PDB file of C-alpha atoms in Angstrom:
ATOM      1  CA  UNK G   1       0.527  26.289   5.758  1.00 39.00           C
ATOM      2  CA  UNK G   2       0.668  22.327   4.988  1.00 55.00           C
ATOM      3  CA  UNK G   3      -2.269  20.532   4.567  1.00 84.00           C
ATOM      4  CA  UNK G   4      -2.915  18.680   7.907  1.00 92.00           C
ATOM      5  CA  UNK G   5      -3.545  14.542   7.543  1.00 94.00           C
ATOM      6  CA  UNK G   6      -6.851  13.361   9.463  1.00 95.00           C
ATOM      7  CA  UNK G   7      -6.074  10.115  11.079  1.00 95.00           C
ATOM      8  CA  UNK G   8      -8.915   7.992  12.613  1.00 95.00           C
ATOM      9  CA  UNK G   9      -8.246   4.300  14.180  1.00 94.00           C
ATOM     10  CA  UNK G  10      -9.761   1.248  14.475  1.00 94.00           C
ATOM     11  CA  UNK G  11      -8.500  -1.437  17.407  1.00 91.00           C
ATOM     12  CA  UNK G  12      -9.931  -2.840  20.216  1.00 87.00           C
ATOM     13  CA  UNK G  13      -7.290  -2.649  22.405  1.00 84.00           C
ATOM     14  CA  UNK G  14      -7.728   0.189  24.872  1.00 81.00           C
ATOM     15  CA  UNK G  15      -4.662   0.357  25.500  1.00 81.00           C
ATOM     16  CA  UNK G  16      -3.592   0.763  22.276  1.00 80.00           C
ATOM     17  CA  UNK G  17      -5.945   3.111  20.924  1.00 82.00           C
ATOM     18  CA  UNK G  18      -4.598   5.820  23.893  1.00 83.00           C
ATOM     19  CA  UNK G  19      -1.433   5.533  23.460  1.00 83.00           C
ATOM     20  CA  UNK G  20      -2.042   6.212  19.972  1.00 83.00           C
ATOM     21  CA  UNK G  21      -4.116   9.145  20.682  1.00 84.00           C
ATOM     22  CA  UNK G  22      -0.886  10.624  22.659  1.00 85.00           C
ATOM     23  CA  UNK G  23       1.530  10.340  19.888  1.00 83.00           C
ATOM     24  CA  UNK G  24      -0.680  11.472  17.065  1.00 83.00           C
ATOM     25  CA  UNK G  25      -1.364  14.602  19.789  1.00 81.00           C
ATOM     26  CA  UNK G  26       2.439  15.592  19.137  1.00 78.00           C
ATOM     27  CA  UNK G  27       2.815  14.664  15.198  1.00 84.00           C
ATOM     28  CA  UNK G  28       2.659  17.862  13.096  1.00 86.00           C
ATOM     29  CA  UNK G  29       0.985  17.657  10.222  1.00 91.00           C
ATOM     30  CA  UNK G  30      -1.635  14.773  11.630  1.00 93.00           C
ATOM     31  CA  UNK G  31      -5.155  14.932  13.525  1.00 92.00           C
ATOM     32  CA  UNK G  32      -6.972  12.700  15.307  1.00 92.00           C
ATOM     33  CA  UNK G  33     -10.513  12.890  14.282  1.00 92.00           C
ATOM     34  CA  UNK G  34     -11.531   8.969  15.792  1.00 91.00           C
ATOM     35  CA  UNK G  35     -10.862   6.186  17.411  1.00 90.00           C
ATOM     36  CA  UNK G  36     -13.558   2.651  17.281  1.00 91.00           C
ATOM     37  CA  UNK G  37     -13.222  -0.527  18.429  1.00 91.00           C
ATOM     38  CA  UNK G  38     -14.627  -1.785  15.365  1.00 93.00           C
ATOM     39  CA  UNK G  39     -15.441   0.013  11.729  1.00 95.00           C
ATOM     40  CA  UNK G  40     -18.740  -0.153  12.601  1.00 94.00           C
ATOM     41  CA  UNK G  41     -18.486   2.655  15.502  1.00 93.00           C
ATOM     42  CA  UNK G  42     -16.157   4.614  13.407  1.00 94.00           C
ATOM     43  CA  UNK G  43     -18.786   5.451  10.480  1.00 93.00           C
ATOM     44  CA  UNK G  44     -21.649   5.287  12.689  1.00 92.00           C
ATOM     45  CA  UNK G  45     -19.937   7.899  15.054  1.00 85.00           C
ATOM     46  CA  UNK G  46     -17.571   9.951  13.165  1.00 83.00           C
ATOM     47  CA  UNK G  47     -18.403  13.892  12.154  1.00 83.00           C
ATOM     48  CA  UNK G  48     -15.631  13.737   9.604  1.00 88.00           C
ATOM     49  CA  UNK G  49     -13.669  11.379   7.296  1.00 91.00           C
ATOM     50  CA  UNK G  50     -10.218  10.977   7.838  1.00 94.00           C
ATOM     51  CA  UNK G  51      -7.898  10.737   5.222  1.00 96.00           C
ATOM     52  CA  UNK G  52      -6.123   7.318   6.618  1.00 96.00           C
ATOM     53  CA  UNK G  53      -7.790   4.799   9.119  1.00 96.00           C
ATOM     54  CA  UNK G  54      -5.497   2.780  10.948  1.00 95.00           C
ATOM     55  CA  UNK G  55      -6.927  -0.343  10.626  1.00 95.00           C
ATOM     56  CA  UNK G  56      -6.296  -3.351  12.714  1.00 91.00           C
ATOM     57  CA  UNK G  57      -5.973  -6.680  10.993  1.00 86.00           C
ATOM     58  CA  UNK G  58      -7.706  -8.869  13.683  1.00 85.00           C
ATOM     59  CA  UNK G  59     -11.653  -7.028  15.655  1.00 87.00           C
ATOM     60  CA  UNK G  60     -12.632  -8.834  17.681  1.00 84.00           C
ATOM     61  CA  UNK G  61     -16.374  -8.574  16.338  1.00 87.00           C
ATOM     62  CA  UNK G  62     -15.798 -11.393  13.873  1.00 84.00           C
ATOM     63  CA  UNK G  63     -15.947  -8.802  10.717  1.00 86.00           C
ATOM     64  CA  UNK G  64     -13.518  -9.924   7.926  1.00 88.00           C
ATOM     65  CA  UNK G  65     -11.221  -7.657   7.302  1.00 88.00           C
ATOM     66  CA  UNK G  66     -11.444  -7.407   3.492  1.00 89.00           C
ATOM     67  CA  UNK G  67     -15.110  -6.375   4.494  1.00 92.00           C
ATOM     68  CA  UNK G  68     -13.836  -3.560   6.914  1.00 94.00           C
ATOM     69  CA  UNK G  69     -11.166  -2.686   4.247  1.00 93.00           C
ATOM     70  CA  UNK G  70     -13.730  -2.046   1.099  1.00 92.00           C
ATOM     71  CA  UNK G  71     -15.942  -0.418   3.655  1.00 94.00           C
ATOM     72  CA  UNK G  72     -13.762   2.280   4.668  1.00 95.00           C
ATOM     73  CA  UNK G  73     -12.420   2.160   1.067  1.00 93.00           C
ATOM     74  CA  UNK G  74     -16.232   3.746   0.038  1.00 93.00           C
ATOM     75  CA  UNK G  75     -15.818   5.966   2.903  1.00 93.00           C
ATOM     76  CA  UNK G  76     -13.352   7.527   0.891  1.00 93.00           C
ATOM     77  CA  UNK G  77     -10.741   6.710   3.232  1.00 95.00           C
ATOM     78  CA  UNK G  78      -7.334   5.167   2.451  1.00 94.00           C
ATOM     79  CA  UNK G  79      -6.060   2.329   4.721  1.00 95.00           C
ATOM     80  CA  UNK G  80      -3.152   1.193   6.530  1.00 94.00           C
ATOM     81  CA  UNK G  81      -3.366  -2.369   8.421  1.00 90.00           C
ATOM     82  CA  UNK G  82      -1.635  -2.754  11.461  1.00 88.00           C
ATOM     83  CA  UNK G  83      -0.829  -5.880  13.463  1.00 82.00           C
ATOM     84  CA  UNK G  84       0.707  -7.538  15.971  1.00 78.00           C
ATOM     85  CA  UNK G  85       2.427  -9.773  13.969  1.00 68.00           C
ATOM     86  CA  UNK G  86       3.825  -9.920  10.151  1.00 65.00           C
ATOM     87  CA  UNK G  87       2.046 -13.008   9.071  1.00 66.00           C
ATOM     88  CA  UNK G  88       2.454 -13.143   5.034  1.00 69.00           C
ATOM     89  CA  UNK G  89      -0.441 -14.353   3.723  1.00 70.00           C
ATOM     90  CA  UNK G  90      -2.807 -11.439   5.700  1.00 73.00           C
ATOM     91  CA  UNK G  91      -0.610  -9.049   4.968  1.00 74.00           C
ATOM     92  CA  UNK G  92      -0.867 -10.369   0.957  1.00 73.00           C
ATOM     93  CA  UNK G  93      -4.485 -10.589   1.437  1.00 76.00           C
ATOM     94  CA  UNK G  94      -4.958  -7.371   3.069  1.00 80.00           C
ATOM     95  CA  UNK G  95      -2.786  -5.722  -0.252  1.00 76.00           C
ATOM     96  CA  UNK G  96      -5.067  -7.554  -2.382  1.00 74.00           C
ATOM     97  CA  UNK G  97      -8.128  -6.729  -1.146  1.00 81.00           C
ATOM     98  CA  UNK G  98      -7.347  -3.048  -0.898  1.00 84.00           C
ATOM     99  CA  UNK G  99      -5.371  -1.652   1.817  1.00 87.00           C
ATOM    100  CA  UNK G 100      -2.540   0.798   1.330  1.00 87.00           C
ATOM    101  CA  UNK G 101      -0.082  -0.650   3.365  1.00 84.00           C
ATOM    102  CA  UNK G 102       0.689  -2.688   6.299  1.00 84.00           C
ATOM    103  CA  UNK G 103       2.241  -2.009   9.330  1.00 85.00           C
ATOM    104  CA  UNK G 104       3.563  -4.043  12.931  1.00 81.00           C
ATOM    105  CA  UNK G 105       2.540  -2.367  15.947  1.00 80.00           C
ATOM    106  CA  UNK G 106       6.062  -2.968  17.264  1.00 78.00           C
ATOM    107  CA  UNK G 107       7.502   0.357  14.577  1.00 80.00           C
ATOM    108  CA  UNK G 108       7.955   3.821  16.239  1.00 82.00           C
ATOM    109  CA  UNK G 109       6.572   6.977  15.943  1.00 83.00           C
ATOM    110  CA  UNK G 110       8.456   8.316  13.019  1.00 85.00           C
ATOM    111  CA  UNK G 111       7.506   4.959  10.811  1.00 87.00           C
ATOM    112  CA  UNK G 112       4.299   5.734  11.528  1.00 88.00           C
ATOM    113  CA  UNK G 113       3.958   9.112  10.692  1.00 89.00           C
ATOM    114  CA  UNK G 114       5.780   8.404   7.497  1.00 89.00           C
ATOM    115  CA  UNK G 115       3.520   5.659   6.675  1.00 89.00           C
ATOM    116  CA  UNK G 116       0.349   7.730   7.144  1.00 92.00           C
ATOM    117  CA  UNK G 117       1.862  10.436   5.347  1.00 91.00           C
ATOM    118  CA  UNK G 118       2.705   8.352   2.383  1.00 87.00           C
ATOM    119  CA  UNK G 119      -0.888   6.869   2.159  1.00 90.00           C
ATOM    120  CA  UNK G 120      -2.256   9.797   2.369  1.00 92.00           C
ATOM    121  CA  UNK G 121      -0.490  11.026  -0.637  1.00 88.00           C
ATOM    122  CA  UNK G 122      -1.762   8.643  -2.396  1.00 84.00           C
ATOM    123  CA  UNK G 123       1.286   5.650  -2.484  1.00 79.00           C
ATOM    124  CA  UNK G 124       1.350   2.458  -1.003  1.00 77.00           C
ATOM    125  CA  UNK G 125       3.596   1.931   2.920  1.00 77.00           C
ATOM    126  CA  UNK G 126       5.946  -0.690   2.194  1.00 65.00           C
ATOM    127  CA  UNK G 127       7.218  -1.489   5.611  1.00 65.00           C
ATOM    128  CA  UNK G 128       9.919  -4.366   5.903  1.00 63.00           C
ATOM    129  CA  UNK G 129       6.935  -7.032   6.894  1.00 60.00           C
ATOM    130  CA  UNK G 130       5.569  -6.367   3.795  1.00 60.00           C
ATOM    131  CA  UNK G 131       8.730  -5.986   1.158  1.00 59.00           C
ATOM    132  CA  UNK G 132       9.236  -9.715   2.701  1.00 58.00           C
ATOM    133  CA  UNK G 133       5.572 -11.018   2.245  1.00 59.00           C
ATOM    134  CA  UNK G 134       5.582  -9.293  -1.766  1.00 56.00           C
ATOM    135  CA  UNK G 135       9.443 -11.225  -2.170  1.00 54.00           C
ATOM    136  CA  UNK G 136       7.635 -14.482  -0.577  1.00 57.00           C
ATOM    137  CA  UNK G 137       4.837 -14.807  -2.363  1.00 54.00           C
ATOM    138  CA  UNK G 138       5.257 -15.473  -6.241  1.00 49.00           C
ATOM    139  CA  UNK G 139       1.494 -16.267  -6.620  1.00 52.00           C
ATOM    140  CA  UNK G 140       0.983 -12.104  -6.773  1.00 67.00           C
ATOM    141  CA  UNK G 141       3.677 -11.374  -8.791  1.00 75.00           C
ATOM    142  CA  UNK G 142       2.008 -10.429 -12.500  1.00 83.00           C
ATOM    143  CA  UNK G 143       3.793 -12.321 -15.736  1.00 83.00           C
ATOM    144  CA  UNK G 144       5.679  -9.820 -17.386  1.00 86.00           C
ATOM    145  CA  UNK G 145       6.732  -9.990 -21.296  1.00 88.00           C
ATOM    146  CA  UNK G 146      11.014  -9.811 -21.643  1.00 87.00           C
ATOM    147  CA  UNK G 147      10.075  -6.504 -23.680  1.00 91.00           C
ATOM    148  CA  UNK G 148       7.413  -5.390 -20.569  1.00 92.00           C
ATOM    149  CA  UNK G 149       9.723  -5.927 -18.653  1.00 90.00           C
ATOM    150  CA  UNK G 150      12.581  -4.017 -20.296  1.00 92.00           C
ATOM    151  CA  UNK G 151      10.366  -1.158 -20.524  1.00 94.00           C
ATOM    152  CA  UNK G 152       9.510  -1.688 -16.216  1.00 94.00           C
ATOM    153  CA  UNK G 153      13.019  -1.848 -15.340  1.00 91.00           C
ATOM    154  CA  UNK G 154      14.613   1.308 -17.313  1.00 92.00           C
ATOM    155  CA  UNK G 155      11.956   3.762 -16.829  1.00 93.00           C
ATOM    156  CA  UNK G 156      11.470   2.788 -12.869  1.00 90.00           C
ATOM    157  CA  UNK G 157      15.870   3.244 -12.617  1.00 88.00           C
ATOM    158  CA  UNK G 158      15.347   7.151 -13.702  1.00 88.00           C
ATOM    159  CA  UNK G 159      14.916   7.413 -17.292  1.00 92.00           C
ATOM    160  CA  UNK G 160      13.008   9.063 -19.077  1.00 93.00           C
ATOM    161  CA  UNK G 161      10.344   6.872 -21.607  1.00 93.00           C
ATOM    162  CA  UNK G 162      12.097   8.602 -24.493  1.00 94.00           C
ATOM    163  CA  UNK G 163      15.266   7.222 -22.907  1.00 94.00           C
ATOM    164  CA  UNK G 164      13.620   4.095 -22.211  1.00 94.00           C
ATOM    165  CA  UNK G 165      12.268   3.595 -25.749  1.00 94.00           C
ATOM    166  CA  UNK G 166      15.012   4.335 -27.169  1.00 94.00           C
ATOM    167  CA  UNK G 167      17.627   1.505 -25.017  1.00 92.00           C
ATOM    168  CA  UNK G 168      14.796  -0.685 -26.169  1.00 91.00           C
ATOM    169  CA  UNK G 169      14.925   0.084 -29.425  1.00 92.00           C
ATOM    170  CA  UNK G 170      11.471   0.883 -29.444  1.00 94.00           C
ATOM    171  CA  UNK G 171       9.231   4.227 -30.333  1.00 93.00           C
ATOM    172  CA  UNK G 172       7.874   6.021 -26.958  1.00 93.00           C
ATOM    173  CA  UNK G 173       4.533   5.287 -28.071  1.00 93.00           C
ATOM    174  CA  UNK G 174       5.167   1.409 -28.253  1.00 93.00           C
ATOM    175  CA  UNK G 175       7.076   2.374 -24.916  1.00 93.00           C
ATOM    176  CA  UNK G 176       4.087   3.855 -23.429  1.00 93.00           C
ATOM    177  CA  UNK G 177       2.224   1.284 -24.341  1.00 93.00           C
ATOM    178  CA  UNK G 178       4.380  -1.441 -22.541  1.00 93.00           C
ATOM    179  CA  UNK G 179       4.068   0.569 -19.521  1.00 94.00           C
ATOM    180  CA  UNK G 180       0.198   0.593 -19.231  1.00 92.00           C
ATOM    181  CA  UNK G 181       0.200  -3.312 -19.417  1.00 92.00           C
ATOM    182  CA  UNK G 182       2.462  -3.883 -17.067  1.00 93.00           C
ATOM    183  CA  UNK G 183       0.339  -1.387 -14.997  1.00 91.00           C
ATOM    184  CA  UNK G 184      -3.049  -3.102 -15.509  1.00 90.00           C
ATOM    185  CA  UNK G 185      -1.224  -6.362 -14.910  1.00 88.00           C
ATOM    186  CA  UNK G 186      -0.234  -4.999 -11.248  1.00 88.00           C
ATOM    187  CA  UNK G 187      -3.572  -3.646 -11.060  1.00 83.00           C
ATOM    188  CA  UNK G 188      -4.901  -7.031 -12.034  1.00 79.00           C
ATOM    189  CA  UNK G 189      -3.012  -8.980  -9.287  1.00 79.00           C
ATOM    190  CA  UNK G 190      -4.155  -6.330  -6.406  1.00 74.00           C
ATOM    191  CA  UNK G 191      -1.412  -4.031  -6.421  1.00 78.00           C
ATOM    192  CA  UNK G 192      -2.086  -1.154  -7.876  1.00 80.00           C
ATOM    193  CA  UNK G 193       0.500   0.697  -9.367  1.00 86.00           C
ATOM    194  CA  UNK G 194       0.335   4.463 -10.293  1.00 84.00           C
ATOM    195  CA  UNK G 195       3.418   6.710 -10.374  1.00 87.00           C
ATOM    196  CA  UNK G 196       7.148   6.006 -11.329  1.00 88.00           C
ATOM    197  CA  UNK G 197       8.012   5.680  -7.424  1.00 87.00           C
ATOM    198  CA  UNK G 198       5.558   3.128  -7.203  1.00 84.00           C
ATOM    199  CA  UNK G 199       6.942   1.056 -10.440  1.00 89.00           C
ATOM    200  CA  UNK G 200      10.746   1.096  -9.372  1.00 86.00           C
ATOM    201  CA  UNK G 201       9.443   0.083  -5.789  1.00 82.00           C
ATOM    202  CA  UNK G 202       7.578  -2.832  -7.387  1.00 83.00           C
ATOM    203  CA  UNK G 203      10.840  -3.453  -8.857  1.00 84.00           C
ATOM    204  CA  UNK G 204      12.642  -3.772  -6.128  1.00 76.00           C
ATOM    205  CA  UNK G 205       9.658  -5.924  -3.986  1.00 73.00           C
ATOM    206  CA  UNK G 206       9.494  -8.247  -7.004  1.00 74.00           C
ATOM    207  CA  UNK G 207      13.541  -8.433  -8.094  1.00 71.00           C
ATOM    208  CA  UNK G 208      12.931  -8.065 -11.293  1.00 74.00           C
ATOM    209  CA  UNK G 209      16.099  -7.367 -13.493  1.00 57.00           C
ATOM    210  CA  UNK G 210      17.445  -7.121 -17.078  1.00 44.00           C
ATOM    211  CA  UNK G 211      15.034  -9.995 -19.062  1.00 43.00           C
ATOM    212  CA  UNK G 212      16.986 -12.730 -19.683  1.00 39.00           C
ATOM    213  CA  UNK G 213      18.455 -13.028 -16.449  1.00 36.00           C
ATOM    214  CA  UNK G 214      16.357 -14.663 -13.630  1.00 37.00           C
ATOM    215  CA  UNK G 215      15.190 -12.958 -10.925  1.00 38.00           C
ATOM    216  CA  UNK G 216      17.558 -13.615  -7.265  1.00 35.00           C
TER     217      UNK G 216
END
């Protein structure tokens, strides 16, 4: 049998929060295990962690949500903003600061599934509002070395880092080492980057392509 996902939420809008509660009710794979107005009520009143908190952007209790973020961060819950609306600097904030993806209330239940799913595994939710807010803002976007960035773009298209060394002309060591700076460098700029799907999608958010030749 599948592991099964525990989901908890935090929103202040009632109306929200049950019709929320009615589609995680017919999502395999996902359980309900709270729902809070604010994080506040969540860890005060919850009798087990959930494995992604759907966390709204805006509470209306004034708490900033890079505070509510790192809070259910030490929980030892992973977190996926929602919100209303895509605005691109929260949503880059929100990255930065620790959440695990972002997400507009206006997606269906399948995007949302998938998005909880793939936090919960341990990647990052790249919805379309925030592929656009990564393309947008340049300020986020780590300086990469022509060789770093050699090394990013060939192992994140599907080779291997032998293959990759060797197109570089470079030993997989040296390789290897290429690859962990441009890691800590995403890490650096508050996206953290872990697993070969998560460097070719940081390729693609950040249009990065063959050194030499600028970015579109």
């Amino acid at each position: 049998m599948a592991e099964v996902i525990t989901v908890a939420v935090v929103d202040d809008d009632r109306m929200l929060l049950d019709g929320i509660r009615s589609w995680l009710a017919g999502a395999p794979g996902l359980r309900l295990v709270g729902c809070a107005c604010t994080v506040d009520e969540l860890l005060d009143g919850w009798r087990e962690r959930a494995d992604v908190v759907l966390l709204d952007l805006v509470l209306r209790d004034g708490r900033p949500s890079a505070e509510n973020i790192r809070r259910l961060r030490e929980a030892g819950s992973r977190v996926l903003m929602i919100s209303v609306v895509p605005d691109r600097d929260r949503i880059v904030a929100a990255i930065a600061d620790g959440a695990d993806g972002y997400l507009t209330k206006d997606h269906d239940l399948s995007v949302l599934v998938g998005a909880i799913e793939e936090v919960a595994a341990g990647g990052t939710a790249h919805s379309p509002e925030l592929a656009f807010a990564w393309a947008c803002d340049q300020g986020i976007r780590p300086k990469l070395s022509p060789k770093e960035r050699e090394v990013l773009v060939g192992y994140a298209s599907g080779l291997t880092l032998k293959a990759t060394a060797r197109r570089a002309g470079i030993t997989a060591n040296t390789a290897k080492y290429y690859l962990d700076r441009v890691k800590a460098k995403y890490q650096d700029a508050g996206r953290p980057t872990y697993t070969k799907i998560d460097l070719a999608l940081r390729v693609r958010e950040d249009g990065w392509v063959h050194p030499g030749i600028p970015p579109t």
